[in-house]
Structure formats: structure tokens, C-alpha cells
Amino acid sequence: LVERGIRTFNTGTRFTLDLASMALAKRETHLPVIVDPSHATGDPSLVGPMALAALAAGADGVMVEVHPDPEEALSDGSQALLPAALADLIARLAEVAPAFGRHVAPGPRLRNGRASA
């Protein structure tokens, strides 16, 4: 299952990330629940805080839009993180995860600002 936000009267973001429903879905189902803060907020500066909140609320994972040149992206460039910002976000998630009894899988390695295997 994926929480991608709900429509509300809030005009500051594209949608409102509903972490309460995410937690309810985790409680009521056996399925993993992923949170998509890129789609919900539509704003790359809000992706990190919402990803951290999702981790704290028990999400099984987060998915985010990433592009090396968001202005050239075919879609959703306005909400995309740069690869270096993704690496920073993964490091922040890994740093706080133990406080919630969680761990974060290793993130991508970056070379010249691009992810590599």
C-alpha cells in the first residue's frame, strides 16, 4: 500500500500526507505500507521532514522523486530531489531510525552528483 496524500483545503501543499491513515493501514493489514512524500507535498523542501515523520510513524519505506536535473524531467521535476539531497535524506533517516527501533538500508553511492551501484 502507498500513502500519497489526501485532498484537503490546505493550499500550501499539493495534498496532505495522512500518516494517521498510514498507521491505521499498518495496524489493520498484513501488507507493507510505503509513503510518498514527493507526491503528497509537491515540494522538495518538504520531502525530508515528511519522510522522517513517516519513519517515526512506522512506515515500511518511503519513495521519493529524484532527478539529476529536475528542470529537464519529463514529469514531476518540481517535486524531485537532486541525487545529493537523496543521499543526505538517507543519511538522516539512518541516523534517527535507531531511536524508533528501526534501521535503514544503505543508500546509493554518489559519483559526480549521480547515483552509482
mmCIF file of C-alpha atoms in Angstrom, residues 1-3 17-27 31-37 50-63 93 97 100-104:
data_model
loop_
_atom_site.group_PDB
_atom_site.id
_atom_site.type_symbol
_atom_site.label_atom_id
_atom_site.label_comp_id
_atom_site.label_asym_id
_atom_site.label_seq_id
_atom_site.Cartn_x
_atom_site.Cartn_y
_atom_site.Cartn_z
ATOM 1 C CA LEU A 1 0.000 0.000 0.000
ATOM 2 C CA VAL A 2 1.168 3.545 -0.688
ATOM 3 C CA GLU A 3 0.124 6.717 1.123
ATOM 4 C CA LEU A 17 0.244 13.422 3.859
ATOM 5 C CA ASP A 18 -2.068 11.280 6.000
ATOM 6 C CA LEU A 19 0.256 9.491 8.404
ATOM 7 C CA ALA A 20 -2.653 8.541 10.677
ATOM 8 C CA SER A 21 -4.208 6.515 7.855
ATOM 9 C CA MET A 22 -0.800 5.034 7.081
ATOM 10 C CA ALA A 23 -0.510 3.827 10.684
ATOM 11 C CA LEU A 24 -4.082 2.506 10.570
ATOM 12 C CA ALA A 25 -3.343 0.575 7.378
ATOM 13 C CA LYS A 26 -0.296 -0.967 9.071
ATOM 14 C CA ARG A 27 -2.429 -1.985 12.039
ATOM 15 C CA LEU A 31 0.710 -5.521 3.889
ATOM 16 C CA PRO A 32 3.765 -3.254 3.855
ATOM 17 C CA VAL A 33 2.925 0.445 3.710
ATOM 18 C CA ILE A 34 5.110 2.895 1.802
ATOM 19 C CA VAL A 35 4.861 6.694 1.997
ATOM 20 C CA ASP A 36 5.409 9.015 -0.976
ATOM 21 C CA PRO A 37 6.170 12.488 0.413
ATOM 22 C CA MET A 50 7.744 14.186 5.834
ATOM 23 C CA ALA A 51 9.989 11.170 5.191
ATOM 24 C CA LEU A 52 11.341 11.467 8.738
ATOM 25 C CA ALA A 53 7.799 11.732 10.102
ATOM 26 C CA ALA A 54 6.805 8.642 8.101
ATOM 27 C CA LEU A 55 9.716 6.707 9.581
ATOM 28 C CA ALA A 56 8.666 7.760 13.086
ATOM 29 C CA ALA A 57 5.053 6.782 12.358
ATOM 30 C CA GLY A 58 6.091 3.265 11.318
ATOM 31 C CA ALA A 59 6.156 3.346 7.507
ATOM 32 C CA ASP A 60 7.824 0.332 5.933
ATOM 33 C CA GLY A 61 9.509 2.567 3.390
ATOM 34 C CA VAL A 62 9.478 5.869 1.571
ATOM 35 C CA MET A 63 9.677 6.566 -2.121
ATOM 36 C CA LEU A 93 16.854 8.610 8.091
ATOM 37 C CA ALA A 97 15.963 5.230 12.735
ATOM 38 C CA PHE A 100 12.433 4.158 16.755
ATOM 39 C CA GLY A 101 13.857 0.649 16.806
ATOM 40 C CA ARG A 102 14.296 0.731 13.036
ATOM 41 C CA HIS A 103 17.120 0.554 10.519
ATOM 42 C CA VAL A 104 17.603 1.975 7.040
#
